[in-house]
Coordinates of C-alpha atoms and ligand atoms in Angstrom, one line a residue:
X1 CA -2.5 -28.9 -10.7
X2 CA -0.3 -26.4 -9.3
X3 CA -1.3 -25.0 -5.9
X4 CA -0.5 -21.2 -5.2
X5 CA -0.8 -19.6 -1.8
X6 CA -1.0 -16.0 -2.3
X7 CA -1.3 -14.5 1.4
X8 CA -2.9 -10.8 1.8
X9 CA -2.8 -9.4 5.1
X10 CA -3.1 -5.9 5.4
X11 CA -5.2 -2.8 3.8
X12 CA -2.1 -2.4 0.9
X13 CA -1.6 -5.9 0.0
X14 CA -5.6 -6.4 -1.2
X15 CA -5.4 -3.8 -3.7
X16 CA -2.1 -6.1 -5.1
X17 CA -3.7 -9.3 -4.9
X18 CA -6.8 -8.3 -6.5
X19 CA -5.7 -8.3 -10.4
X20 CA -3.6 -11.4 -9.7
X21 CA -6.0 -13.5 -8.6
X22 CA -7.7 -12.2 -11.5
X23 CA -5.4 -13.2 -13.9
X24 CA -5.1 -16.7 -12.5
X25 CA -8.5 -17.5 -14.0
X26 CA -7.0 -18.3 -17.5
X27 CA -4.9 -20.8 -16.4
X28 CA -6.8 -24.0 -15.9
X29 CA -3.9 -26.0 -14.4
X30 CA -3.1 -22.9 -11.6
X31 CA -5.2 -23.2 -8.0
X32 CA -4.4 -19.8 -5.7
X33 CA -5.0 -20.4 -2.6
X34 CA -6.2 -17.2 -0.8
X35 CA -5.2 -17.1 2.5
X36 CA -6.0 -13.6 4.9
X37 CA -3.6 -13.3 8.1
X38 CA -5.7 -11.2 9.2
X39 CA -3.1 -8.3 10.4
X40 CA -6.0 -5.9 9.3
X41 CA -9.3 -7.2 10.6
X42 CA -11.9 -4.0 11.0
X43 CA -14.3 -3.6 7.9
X44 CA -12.9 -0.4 7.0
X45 CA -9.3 -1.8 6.5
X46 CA -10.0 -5.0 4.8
X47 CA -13.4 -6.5 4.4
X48 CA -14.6 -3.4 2.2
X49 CA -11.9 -4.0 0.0
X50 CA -13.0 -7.4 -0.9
X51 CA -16.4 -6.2 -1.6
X52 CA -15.1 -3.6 -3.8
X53 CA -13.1 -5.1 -5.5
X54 CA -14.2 -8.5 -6.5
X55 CA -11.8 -10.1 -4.1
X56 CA -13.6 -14.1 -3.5
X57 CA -13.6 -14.4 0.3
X58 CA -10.6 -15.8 1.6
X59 CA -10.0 -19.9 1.5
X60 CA -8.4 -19.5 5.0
X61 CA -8.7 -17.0 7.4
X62 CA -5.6 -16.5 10.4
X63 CA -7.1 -14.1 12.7
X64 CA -4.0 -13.2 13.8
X65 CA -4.8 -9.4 14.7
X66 CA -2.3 -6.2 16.1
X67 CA 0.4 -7.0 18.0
X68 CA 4.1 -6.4 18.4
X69 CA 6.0 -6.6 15.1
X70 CA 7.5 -10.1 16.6
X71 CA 4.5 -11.0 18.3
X72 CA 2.4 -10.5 15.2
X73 CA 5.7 -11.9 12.5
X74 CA 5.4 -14.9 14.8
X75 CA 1.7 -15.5 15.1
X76 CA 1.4 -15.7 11.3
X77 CA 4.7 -17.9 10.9
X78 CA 3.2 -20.4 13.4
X79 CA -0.5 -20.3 11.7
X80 CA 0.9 -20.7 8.1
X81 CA 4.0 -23.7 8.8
X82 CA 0.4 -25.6 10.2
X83 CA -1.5 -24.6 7.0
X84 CA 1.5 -25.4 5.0
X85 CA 1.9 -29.2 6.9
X86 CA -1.3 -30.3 6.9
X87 CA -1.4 -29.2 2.9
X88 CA 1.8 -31.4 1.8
X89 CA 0.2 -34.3 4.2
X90 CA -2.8 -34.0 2.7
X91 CA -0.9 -34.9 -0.4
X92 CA -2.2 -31.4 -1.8
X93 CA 1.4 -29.4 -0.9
X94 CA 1.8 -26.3 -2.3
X95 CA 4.0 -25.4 -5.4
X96 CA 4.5 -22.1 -4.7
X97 CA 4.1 -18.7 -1.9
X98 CA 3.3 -15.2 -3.8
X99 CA 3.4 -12.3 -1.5
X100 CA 2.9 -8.8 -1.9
X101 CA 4.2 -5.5 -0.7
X102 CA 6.0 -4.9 2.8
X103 CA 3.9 -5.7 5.5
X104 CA 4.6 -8.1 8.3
X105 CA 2.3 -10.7 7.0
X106 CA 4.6 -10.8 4.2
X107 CA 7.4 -10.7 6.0
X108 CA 6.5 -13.8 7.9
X109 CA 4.8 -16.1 5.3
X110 CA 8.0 -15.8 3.9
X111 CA 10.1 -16.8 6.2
X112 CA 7.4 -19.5 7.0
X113 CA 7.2 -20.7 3.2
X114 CA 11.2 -20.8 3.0
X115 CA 12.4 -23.3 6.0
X116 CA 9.8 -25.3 4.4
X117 CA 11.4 -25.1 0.9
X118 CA 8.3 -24.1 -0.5
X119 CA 9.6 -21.4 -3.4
X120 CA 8.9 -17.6 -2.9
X121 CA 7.5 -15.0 -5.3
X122 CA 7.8 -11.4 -4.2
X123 CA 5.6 -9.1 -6.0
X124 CA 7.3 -5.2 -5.6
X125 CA 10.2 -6.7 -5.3
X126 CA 13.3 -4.5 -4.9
X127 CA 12.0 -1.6 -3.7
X128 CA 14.6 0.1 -0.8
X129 CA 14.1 3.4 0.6
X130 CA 17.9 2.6 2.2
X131 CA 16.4 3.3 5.7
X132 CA 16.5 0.7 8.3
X133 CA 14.8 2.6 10.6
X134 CA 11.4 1.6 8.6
X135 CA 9.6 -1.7 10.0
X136 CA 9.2 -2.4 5.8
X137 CA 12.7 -1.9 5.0
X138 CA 13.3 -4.8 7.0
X139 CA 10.6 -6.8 5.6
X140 CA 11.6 -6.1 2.4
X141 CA 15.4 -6.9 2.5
X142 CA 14.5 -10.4 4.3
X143 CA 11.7 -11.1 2.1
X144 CA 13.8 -10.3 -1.2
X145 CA 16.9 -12.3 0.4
X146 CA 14.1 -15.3 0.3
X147 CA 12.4 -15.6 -2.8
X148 CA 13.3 -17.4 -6.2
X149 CA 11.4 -14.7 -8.2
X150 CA 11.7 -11.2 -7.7
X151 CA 8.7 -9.5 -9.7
X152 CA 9.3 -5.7 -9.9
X153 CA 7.5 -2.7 -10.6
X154 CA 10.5 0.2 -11.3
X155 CA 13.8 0.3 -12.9
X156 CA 15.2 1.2 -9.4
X157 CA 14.1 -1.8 -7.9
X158 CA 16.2 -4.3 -10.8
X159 CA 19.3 -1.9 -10.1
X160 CA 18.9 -2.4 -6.5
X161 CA 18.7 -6.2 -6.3
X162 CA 21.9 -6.6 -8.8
X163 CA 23.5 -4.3 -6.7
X164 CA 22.8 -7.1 -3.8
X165 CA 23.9 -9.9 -6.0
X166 CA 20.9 -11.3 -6.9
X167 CA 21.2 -13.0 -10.7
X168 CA 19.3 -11.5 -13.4
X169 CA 17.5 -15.1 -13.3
X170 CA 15.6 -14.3 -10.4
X171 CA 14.2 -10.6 -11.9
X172 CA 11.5 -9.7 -13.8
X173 CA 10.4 -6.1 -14.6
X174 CA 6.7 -6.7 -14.4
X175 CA 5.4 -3.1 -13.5
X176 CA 3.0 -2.1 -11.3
X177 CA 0.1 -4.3 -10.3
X178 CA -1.8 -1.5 -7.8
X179 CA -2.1 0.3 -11.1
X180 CA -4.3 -2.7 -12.5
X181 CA -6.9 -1.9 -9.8
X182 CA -6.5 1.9 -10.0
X183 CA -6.9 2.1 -13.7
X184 CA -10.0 -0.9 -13.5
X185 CA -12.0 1.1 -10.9
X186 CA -10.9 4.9 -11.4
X187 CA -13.9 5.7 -13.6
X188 CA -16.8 4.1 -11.0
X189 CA -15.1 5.7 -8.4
X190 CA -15.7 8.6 -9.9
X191 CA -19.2 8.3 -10.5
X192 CA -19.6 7.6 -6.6
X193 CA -21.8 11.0 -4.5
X194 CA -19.0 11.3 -2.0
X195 CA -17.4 14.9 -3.2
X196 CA -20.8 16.2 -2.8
X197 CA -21.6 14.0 0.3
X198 CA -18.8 16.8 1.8
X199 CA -19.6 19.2 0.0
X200 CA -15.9 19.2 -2.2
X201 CA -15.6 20.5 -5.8
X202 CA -13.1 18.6 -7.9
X203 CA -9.8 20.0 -8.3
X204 CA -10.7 22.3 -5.4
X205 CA -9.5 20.2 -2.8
X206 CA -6.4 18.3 -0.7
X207 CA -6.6 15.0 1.1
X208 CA -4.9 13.9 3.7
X209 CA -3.2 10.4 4.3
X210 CA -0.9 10.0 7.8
X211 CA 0.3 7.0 9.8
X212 CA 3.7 6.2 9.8
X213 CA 5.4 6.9 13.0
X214 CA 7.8 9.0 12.0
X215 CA 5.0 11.7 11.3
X216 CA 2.6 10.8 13.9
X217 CA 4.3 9.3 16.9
X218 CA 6.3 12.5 18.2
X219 CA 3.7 15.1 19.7
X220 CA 5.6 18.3 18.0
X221 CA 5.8 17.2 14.3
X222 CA 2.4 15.8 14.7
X223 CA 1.4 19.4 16.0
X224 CA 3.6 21.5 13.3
X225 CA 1.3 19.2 10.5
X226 CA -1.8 19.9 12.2
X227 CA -0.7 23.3 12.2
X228 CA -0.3 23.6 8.9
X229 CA -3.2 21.7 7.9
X230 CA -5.6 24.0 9.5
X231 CA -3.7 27.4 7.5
X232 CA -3.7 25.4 4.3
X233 CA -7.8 24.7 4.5
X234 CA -8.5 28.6 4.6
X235 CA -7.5 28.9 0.9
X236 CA -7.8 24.8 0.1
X237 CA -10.5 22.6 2.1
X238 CA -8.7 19.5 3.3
X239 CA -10.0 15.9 3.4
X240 CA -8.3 13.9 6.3
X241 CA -9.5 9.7 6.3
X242 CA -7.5 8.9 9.8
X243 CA -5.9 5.8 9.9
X244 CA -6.3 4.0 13.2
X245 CA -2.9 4.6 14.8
X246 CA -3.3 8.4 14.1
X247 CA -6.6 8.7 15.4
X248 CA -5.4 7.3 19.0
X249 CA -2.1 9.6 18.1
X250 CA -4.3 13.2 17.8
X251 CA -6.3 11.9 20.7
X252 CA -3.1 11.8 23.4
X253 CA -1.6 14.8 22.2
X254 CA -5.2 16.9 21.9
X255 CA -5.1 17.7 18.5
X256 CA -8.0 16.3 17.8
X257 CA -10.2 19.0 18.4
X258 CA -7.8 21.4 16.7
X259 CA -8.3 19.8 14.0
X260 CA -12.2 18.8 14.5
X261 CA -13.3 23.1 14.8
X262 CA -11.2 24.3 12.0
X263 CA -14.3 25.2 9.8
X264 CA -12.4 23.7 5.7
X265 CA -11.0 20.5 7.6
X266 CA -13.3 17.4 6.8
X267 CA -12.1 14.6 9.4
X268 CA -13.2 11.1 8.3
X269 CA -12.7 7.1 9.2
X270 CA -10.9 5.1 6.9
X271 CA -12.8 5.0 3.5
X272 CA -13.0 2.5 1.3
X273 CA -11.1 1.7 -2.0
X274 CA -13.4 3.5 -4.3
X275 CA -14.5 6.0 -2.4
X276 CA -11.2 6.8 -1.5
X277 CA -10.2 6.5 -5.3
X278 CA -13.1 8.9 -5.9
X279 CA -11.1 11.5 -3.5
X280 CA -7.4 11.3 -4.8
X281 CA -8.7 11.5 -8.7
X282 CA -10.1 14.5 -8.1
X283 CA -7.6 16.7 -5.6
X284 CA -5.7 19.5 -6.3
X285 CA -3.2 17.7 -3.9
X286 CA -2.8 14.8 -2.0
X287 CA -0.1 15.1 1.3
X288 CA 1.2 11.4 2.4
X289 CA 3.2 9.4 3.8
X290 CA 1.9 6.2 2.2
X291 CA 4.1 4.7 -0.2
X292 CA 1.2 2.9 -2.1
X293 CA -0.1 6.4 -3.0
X294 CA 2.9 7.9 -3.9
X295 CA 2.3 5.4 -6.8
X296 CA -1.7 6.0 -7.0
X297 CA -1.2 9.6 -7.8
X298 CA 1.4 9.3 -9.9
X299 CA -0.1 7.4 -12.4
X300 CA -3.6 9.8 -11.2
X301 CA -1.2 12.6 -12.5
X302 CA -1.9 14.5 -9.4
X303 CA 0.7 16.2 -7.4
X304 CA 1.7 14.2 -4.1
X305 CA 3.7 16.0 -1.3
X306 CA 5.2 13.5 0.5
X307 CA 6.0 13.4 4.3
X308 CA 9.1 11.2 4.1
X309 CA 12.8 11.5 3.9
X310 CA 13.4 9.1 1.9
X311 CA 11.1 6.9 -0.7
X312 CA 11.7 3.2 -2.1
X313 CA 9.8 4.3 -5.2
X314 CA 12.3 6.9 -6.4
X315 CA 10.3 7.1 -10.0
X316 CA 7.4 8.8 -8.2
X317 CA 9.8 11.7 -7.7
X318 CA 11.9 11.4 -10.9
X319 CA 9.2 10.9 -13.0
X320 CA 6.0 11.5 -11.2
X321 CA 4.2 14.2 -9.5
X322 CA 5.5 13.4 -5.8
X323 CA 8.2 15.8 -3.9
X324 CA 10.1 14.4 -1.2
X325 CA 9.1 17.0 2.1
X326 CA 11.0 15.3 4.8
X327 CA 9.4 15.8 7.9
X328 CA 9.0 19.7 8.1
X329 CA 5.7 21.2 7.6
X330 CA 7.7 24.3 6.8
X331 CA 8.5 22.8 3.6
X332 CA 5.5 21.1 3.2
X333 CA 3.5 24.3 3.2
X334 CA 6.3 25.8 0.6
X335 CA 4.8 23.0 -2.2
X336 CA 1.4 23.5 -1.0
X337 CA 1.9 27.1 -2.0
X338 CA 3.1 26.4 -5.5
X339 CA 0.3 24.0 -6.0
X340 CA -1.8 26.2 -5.0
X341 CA -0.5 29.1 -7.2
X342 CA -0.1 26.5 -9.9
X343 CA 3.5 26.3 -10.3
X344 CA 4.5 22.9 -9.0
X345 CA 6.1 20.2 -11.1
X346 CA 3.9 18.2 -13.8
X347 CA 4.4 14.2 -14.1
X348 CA 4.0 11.2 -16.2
X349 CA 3.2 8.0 -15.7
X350 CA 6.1 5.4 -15.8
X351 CA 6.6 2.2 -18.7
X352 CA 4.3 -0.5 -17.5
X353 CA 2.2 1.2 -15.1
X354 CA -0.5 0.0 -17.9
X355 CA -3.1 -2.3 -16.3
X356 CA -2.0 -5.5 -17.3
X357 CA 1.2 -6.4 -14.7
X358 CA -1.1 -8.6 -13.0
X359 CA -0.6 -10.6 -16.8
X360 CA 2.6 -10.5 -16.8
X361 CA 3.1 -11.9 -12.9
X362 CA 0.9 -14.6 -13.2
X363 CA 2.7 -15.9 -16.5
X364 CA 6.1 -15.5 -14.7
X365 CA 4.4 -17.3 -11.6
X366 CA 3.7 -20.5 -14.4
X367 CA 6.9 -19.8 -15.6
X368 CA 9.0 -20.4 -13.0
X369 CA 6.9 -22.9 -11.1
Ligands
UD1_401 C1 0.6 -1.7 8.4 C2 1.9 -1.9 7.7 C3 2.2 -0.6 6.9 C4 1.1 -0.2 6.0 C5 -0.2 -0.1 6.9 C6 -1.4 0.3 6.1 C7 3.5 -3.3 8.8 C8 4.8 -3.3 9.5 N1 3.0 -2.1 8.6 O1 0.8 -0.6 9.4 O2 3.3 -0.9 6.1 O3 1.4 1.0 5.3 O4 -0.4 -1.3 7.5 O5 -2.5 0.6 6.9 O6 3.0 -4.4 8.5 N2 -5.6 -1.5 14.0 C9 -6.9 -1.4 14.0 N3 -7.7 -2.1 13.1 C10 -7.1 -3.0 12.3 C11 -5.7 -3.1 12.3 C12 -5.0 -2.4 13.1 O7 -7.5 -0.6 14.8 O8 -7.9 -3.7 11.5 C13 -4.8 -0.6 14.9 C14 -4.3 -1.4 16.1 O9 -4.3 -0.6 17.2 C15 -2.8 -1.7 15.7 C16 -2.4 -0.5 14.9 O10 -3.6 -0.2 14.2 O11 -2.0 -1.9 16.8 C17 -1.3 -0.8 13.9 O12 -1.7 -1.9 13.0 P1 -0.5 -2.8 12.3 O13 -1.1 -3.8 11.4 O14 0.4 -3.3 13.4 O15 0.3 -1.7 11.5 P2 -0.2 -0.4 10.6 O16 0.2 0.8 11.3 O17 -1.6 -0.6 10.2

């Protein structure tokens, strides 16, 4: 029996892991081993997810929590060597570490898994946005630099790793694996009350995703987005779910209640997967600075405006419906115009973004292990 541990951590890995573990169930002679750091811990950022989406509940649970990026890299390092010890002297070692995404947790198994010569598969492998400046760049140079198999879900991502020397051996061009879940759960979400719940007409709407410090850690490009936010919902009614940091972000700077008494601005907590999924299928326009839903409304075929300089996923811009805005609203409200006038780009939805890279992964996971 060959013993997987597939570590989830935070809110963008459990989408990832969800289709995997799902695809692990044809192979008699594969155990995962689901192990949650627990870098996310409130319901609204992980346990919802696993109720959603079918996820089993974890076989181990960290509890490691928020921290500094070293304090939190470490406390998952030190809980996993443990986990990974007591496994190989319990005589039931493991074969294998699969990770997903960027996130510290990933980050750190990693590094855990390797001085313990336990192989590494990363899953969105490859991805560089060529900006070191981003917590997940890091990650995802060290994580790459790690693993034995790189499983990757854009062209881009292949050409980058050659470019770093790593042998075709090591690559596989798997596709997209969030797409799995999106494209199992896109028409329940749909069928779920919350448009009407606040009182949004498909298509006639723009949600809201912001977190990443760039956006929301300075008080004046905060307040130039808010500013624009609040214009944009005269003509389009925005949807804003506010991600933790943000929340306590608007708070300190008093933009909260800006944003609160504009009469089109609908503020909400963190949703869950499907209700969530139930917003972005049915905007006019989604404005982000996630790089998981760059992806979502790419292959959603809806256009994405996205608050970043630069993106690791370059096909959501070459091929898909995303536009790079930097960090000016000024530009931002540009695009908003031209979706709103109905001029802005059209997309399509890149080769093997098809709902079966979770199939392909878990056959190159056998493969190789
Ligand atoms: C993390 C990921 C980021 C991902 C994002 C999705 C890293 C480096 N960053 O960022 O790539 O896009 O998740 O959400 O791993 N908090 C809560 N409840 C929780 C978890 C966190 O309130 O369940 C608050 C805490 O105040 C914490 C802050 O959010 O300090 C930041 O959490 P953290 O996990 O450090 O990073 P994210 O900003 O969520």
């Amino acid at each position: 029996m060959k013993r997987f541990a597939c570590i989830v951590g935070a809110r963008p890995n459990f989408m990832k892991m969800a289709p995997i573990l799902h695809a692990f169930k044809k192979y008699e002679d594969a155990q995962p081993v689901l192990i949650h750091t627990g870098q996310h811990y409130d319901k609204n950022l992980s346990d919802v997810f696993f109720d959603e989406l079918n996820i089993r509940k974890p076989d181990l649970f960290l509890g490691v929590g928020s921290g500094t990026h070293a304090e939190q890299t470490a406390k998952v390092m030190v809980a996993l060597e443990k986990v990974f010890m007591e496994a190989a002297a319990n005589l039931k070692p493991f074969h294998r570490l699969v990770v997903v995404g960027d996130v510290n947790s990933t980050l750190a198994a990693t590094l855990a898994a390797a001085k313990l010569q336990i192989p590494v598969a990363h899953v969105e492998a490859g991805l560089r946005s060529f900006d070191r400046s981003m917590p997940e760049e890091v990650n995802r140079i060290v994580t790459d630099s790690l693993s034995d198999l790189l499983l990757v879900s854009e062209p881009q991502g292949v050409a980058n790793l050659k470019a770093e020397g790593q042998p075709d051996s090591k690559i596989r061009l798997v596709g997209n694996v969030m797409i799995d879940t999106l494209l199992a759960q896109v028409e329940k979400a749909r069928q779920r009350s919350i448009l009407s719940d606040l009182g949004l007409r498909s298509g006639e709407y723009c949600v809201v995703t912001l977190h990443r410090p760039s956006n929301v850690d300075q008080q004046e490009s905060l307040q130039s987005l808010v500013d624009v936010l609040r214009r944009v919902s005269e003509a389009l009614p925005v949807v804003f779910p506010i991600h933790p940091r943000t929340r306590e972000r608007l708070q300190g700077f008093g933009l909260l209640e800006p944003l609160e008494s504009a009469p089109h601005v609908v503020l909400q907590e963190p949703l869950g997967y499907n209700d969530f999924l139930s917003l972005t299928s049915q905007a006019r326009v989604i404005v982000t600075d996630s790089g998981g839903l760059q992806e979502e409304s790419t292959a959603l075929l809806i256009p994405c405006l996205t608050m970043r300089e630069n993106t690791e996923r370059p096909i959501t811009v070459t091929e898909g419906t995303s536009t790079l805005c930097g960090s000016s609203a000024a530009v931002l409200e540009q695009y908003l115009e031209q979706v709103i006038q109905g001029t802005y780009k059209h997309g399509q939805c890149p080769a093997l973004w098809d709902g079966h890279a979770a199939e392909r992964i878990v056959d190159a996971l056998l493969q190789a292990t």
